[in-house]
PDB file of C-alpha atoms in Angstrom:
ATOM      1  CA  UNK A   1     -16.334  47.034  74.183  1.00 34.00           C
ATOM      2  CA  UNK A   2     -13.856  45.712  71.465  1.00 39.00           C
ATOM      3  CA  UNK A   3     -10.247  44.719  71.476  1.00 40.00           C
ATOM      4  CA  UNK A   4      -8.238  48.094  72.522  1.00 37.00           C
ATOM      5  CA  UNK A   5      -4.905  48.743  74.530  1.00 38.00           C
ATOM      6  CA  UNK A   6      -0.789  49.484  73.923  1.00 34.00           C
ATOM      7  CA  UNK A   7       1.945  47.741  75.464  1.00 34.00           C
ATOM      8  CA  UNK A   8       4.810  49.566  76.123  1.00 32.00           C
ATOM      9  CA  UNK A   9       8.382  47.913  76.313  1.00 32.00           C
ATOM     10  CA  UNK A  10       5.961  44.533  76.800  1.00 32.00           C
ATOM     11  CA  UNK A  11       6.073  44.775  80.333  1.00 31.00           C
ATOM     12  CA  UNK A  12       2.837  45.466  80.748  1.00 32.00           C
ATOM     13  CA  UNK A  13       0.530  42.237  81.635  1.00 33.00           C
ATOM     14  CA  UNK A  14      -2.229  41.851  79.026  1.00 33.00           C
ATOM     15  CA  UNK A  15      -4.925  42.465  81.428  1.00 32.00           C
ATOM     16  CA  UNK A  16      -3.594  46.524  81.822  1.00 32.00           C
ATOM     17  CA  UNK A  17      -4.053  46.689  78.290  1.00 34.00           C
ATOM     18  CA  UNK A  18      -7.309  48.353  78.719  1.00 34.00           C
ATOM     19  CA  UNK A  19     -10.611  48.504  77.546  1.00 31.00           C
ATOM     20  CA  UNK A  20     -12.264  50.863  74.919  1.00 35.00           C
ATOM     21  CA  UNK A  21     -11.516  52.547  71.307  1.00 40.00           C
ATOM     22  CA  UNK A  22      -7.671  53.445  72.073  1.00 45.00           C
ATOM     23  CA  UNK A  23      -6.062  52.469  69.624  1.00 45.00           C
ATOM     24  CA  UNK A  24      -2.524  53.302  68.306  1.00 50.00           C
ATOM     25  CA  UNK A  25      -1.183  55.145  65.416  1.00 50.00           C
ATOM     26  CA  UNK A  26       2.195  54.447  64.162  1.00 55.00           C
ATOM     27  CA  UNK A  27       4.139  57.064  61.973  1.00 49.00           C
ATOM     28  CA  UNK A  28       6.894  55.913  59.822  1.00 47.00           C
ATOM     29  CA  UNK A  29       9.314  58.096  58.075  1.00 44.00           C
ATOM     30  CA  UNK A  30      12.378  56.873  56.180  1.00 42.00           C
ATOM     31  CA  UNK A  31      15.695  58.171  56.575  1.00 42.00           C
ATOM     32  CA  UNK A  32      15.471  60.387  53.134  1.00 45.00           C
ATOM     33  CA  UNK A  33      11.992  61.393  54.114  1.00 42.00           C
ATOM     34  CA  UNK A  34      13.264  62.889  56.726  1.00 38.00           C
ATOM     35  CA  UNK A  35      16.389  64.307  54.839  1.00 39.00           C
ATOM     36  CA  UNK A  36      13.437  66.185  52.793  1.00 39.00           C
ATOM     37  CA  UNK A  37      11.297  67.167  55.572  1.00 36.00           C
ATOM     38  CA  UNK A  38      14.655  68.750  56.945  1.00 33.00           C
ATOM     39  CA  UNK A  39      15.342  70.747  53.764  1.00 30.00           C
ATOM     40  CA  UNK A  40      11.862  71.965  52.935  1.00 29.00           C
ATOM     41  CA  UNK A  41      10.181  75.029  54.124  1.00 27.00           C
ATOM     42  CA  UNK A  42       7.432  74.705  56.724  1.00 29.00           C
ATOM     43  CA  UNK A  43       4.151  75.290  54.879  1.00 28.00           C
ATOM     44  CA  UNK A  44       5.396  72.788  51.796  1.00 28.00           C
ATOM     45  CA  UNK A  45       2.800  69.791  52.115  1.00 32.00           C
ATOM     46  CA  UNK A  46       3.330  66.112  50.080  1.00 35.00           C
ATOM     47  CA  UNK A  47       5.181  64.780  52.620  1.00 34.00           C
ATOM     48  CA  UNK A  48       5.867  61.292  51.907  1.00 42.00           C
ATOM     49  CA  UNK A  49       5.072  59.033  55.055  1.00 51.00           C
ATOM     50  CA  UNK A  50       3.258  55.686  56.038  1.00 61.00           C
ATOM     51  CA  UNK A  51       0.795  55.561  59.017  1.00 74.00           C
ATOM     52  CA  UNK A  52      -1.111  52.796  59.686  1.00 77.00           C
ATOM     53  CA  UNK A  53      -3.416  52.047  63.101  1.00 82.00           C
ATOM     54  CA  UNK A  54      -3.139  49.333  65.030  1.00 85.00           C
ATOM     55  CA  UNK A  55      -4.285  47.636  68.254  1.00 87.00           C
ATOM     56  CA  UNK A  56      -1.616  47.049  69.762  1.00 87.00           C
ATOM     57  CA  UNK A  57       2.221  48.299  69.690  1.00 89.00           C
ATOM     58  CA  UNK A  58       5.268  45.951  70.982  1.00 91.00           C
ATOM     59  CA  UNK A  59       8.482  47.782  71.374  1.00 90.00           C
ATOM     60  CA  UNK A  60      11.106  45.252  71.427  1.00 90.00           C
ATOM     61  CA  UNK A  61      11.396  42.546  69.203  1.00 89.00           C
ATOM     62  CA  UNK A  62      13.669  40.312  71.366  1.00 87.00           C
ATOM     63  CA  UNK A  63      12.208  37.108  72.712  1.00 88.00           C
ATOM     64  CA  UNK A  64       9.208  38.803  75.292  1.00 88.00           C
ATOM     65  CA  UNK A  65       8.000  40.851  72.648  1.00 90.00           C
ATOM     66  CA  UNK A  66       8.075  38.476  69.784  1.00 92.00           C
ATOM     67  CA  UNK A  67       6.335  36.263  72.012  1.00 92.00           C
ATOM     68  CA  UNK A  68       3.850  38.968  73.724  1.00 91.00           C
ATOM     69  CA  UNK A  69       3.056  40.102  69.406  1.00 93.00           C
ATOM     70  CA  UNK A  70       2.687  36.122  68.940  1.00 92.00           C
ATOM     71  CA  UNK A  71      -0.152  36.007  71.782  1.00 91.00           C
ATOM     72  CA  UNK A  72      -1.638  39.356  70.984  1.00 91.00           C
ATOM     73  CA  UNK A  73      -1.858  38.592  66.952  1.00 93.00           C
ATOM     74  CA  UNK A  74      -3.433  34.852  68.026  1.00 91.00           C
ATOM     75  CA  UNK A  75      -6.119  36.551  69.753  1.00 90.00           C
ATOM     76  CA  UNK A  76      -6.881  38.416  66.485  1.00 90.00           C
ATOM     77  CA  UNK A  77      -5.465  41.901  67.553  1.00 90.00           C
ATOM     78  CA  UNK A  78      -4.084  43.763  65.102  1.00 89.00           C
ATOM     79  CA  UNK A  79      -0.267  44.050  66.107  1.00 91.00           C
ATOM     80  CA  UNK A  80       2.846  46.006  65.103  1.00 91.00           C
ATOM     81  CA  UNK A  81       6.198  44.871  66.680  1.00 92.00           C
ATOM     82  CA  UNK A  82       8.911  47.559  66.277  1.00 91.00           C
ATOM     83  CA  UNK A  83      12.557  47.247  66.810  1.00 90.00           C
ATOM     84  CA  UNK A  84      15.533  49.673  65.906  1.00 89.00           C
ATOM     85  CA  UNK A  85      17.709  45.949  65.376  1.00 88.00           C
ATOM     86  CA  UNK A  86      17.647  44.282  62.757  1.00 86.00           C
ATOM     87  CA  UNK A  87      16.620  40.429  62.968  1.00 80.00           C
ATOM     88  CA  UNK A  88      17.838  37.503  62.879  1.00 80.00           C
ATOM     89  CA  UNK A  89      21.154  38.949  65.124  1.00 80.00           C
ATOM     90  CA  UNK A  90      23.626  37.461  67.534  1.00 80.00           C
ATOM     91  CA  UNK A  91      23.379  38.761  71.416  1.00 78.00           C
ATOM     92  CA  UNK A  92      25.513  37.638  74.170  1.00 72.00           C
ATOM     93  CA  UNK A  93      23.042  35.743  75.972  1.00 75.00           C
ATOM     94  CA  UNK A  94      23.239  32.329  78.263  1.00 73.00           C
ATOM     95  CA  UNK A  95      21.070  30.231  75.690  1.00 84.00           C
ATOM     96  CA  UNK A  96      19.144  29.284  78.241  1.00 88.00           C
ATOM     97  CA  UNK A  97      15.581  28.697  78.282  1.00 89.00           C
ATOM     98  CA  UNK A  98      14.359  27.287  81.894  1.00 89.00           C
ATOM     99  CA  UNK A  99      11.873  24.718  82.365  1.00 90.00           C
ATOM    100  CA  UNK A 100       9.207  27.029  84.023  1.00 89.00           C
ATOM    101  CA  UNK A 101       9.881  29.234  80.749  1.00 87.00           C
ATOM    102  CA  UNK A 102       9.275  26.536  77.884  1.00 86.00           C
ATOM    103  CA  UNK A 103       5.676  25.954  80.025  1.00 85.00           C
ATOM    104  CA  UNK A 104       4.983  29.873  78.995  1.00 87.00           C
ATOM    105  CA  UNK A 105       6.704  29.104  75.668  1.00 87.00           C
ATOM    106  CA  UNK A 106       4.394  26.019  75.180  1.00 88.00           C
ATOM    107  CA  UNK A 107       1.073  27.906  76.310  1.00 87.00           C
ATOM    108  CA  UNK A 108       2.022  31.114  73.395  1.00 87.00           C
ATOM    109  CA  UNK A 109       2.080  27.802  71.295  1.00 88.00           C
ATOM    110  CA  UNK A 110       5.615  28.189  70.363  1.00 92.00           C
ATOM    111  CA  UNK A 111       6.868  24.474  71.316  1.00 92.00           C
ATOM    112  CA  UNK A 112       6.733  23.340  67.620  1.00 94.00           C
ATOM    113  CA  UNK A 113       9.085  26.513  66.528  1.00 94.00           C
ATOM    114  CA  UNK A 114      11.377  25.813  69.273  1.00 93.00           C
ATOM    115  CA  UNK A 115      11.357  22.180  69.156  1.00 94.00           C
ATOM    116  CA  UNK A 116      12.546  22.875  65.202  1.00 95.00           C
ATOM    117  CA  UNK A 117      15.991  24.303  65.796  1.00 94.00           C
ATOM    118  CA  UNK A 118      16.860  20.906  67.858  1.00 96.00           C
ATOM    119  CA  UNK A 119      17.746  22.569  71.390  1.00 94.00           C
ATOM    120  CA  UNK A 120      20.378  21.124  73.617  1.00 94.00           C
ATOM    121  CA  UNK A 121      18.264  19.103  76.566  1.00 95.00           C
ATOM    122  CA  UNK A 122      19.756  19.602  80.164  1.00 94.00           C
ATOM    123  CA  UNK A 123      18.485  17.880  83.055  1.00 94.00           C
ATOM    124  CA  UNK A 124      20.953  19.174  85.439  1.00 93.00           C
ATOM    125  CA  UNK A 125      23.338  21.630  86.160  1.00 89.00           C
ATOM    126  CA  UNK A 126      26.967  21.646  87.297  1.00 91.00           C
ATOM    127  CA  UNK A 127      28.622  24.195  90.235  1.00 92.00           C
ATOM    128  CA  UNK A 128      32.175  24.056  89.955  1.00 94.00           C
ATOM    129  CA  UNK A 129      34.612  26.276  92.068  1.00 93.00           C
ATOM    130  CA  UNK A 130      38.201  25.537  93.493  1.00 93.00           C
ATOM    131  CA  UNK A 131      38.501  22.496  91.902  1.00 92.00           C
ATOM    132  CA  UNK A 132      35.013  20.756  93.523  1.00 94.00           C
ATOM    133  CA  UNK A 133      32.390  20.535  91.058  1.00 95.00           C
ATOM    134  CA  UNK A 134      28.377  19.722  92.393  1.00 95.00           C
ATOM    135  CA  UNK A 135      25.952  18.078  90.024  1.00 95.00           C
ATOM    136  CA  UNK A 136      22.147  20.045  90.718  1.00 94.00           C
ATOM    137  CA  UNK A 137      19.338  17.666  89.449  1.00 95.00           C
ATOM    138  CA  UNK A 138      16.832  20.761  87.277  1.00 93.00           C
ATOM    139  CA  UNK A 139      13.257  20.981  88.167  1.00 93.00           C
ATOM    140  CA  UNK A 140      12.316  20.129  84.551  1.00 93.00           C
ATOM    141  CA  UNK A 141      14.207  19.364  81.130  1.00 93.00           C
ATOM    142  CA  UNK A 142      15.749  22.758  80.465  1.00 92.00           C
ATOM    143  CA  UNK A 143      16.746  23.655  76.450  1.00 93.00           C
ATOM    144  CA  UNK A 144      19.681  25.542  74.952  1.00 92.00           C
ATOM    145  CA  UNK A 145      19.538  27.064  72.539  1.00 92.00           C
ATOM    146  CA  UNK A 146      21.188  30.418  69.907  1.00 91.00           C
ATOM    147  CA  UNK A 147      19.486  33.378  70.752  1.00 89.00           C
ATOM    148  CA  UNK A 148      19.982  34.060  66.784  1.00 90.00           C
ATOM    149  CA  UNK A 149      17.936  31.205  65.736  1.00 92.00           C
ATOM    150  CA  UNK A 150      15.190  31.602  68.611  1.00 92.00           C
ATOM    151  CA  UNK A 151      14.867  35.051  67.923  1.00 90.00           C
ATOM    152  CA  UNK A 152      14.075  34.612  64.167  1.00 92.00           C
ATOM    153  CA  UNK A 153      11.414  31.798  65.151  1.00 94.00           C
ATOM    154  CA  UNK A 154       9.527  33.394  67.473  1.00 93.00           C
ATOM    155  CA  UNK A 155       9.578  36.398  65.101  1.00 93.00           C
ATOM    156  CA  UNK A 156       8.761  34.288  62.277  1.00 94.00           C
ATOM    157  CA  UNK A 157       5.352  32.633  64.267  1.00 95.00           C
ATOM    158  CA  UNK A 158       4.093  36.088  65.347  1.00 94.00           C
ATOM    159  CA  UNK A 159       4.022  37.007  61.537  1.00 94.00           C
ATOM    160  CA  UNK A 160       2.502  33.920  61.029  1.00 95.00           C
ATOM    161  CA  UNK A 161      -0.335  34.797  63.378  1.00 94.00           C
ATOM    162  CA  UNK A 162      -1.047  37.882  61.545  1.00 95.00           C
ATOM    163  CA  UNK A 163       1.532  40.332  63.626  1.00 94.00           C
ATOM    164  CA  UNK A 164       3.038  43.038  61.764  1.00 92.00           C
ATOM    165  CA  UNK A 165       6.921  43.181  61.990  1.00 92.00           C
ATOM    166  CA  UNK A 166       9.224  46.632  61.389  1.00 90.00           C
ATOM    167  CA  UNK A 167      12.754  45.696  62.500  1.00 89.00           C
ATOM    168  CA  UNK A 168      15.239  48.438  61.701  1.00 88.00           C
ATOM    169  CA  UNK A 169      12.843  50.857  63.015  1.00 86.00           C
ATOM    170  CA  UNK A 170      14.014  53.311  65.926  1.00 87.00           C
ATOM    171  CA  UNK A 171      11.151  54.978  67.866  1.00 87.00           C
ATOM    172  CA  UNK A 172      11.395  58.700  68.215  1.00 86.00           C
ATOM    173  CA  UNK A 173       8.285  59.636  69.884  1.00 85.00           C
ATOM    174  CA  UNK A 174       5.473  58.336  71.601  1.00 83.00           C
ATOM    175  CA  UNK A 175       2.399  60.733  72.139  1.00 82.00           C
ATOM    176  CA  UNK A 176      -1.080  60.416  73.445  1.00 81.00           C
ATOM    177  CA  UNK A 177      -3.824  61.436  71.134  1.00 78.00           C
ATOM    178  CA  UNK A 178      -7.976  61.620  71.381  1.00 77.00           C
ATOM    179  CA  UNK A 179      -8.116  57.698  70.654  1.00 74.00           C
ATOM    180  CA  UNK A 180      -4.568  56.547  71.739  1.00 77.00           C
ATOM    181  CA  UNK A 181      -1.275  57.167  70.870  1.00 80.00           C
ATOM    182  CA  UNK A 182       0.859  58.509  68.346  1.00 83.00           C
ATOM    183  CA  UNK A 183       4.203  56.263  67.502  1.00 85.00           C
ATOM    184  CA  UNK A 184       6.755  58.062  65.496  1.00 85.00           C
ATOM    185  CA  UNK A 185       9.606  56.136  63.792  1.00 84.00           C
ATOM    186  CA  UNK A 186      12.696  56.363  61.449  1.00 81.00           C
ATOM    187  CA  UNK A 187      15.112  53.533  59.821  1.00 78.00           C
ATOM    188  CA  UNK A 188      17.897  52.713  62.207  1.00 67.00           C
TER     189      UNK A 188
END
């Protein structure tokens, strides 16, 4: 059996990926394609869209599916990570990366890429309220660090490992088919 599966929202663990020839077909249509398709008659054929298979399909591009493409392209599966945003982008977010998350980060191999943009270390954490303030020792070193620039990294490493990325893209269907599934997109 080869290399098969989808991941959907990348919430899926890798091992429910599957086994077998499923494989995934994405369909991409740009915003004047479809202004075309719109004003043509059904039966007119020369439709101009881009389809491409792949093994697997991340939707999300934010830091778990940038990392999950990352993994996936590293093991040599031919990966497509989709996201209607737009990347590198600023996101409220705590900047936060927690010690039992850099050990994940580390094992994707992503230490060097995070290690790049300099994060801030912590070793503790401080509880303030009414005027009292508590110093908590951390289990491990923890980093912050701008969602903007950790975004763009991980993104950038999971093209480096071979993963395919189409940010800007807004999924508009998602359909089983005889050897997988069907993926229909359009520009944000």
């Amino acid at each position: 059996a080869g290399k098969t599966g989808f991941a959907l929202e990348t919430i899926w663990p890798i091992a429910n990926l599957g086994i077998g020839g499923d494989r995934c077909f994405v369909t991409w249509r740009s915003c004047e394609e479809k202004k075309r398709r719109n004003r043509t008659i059904a039966g007119r054929t020369g439709r101009e869209t881009m389809e491409r298979m792949y093994d697997v399909a991340i939707i999300g591009a934010g830091l778990a599916g940038s990392s999950m493409a990352c993994a996936m392209a590293s093991m040599g599966w031919d990966t497509v990570l989709i996201d209607r945003h737009t990347f590198p982008r600023h996101k409220a977010c705590g900047e936060f990366l927690s010690p039992e998350s850099r050990g994940v980060l580390a094992a994707l191999g992503l230490s060097a890429a995070i290690e790049s943009l300099r994060p801030a270390r912590m070793d503790t954490v401080r509880v303030s309220s009414g005027g009292v303030s508590l110093d908590i020792a951390l289990p491990g070193t923890a980093f912050g660090v701008s969602r903007y620039a950790l975004d763009d990294a991980v993104q950038r490493v999971s093209r480096e490992k071979g993963a395919v990325v189409l940010a800007g893209a807004t999924v508009v269907s998602l359909s089983p088919e005889e050897r997988g599934y069907r993926i229909e997109l359009r520009d944000k």
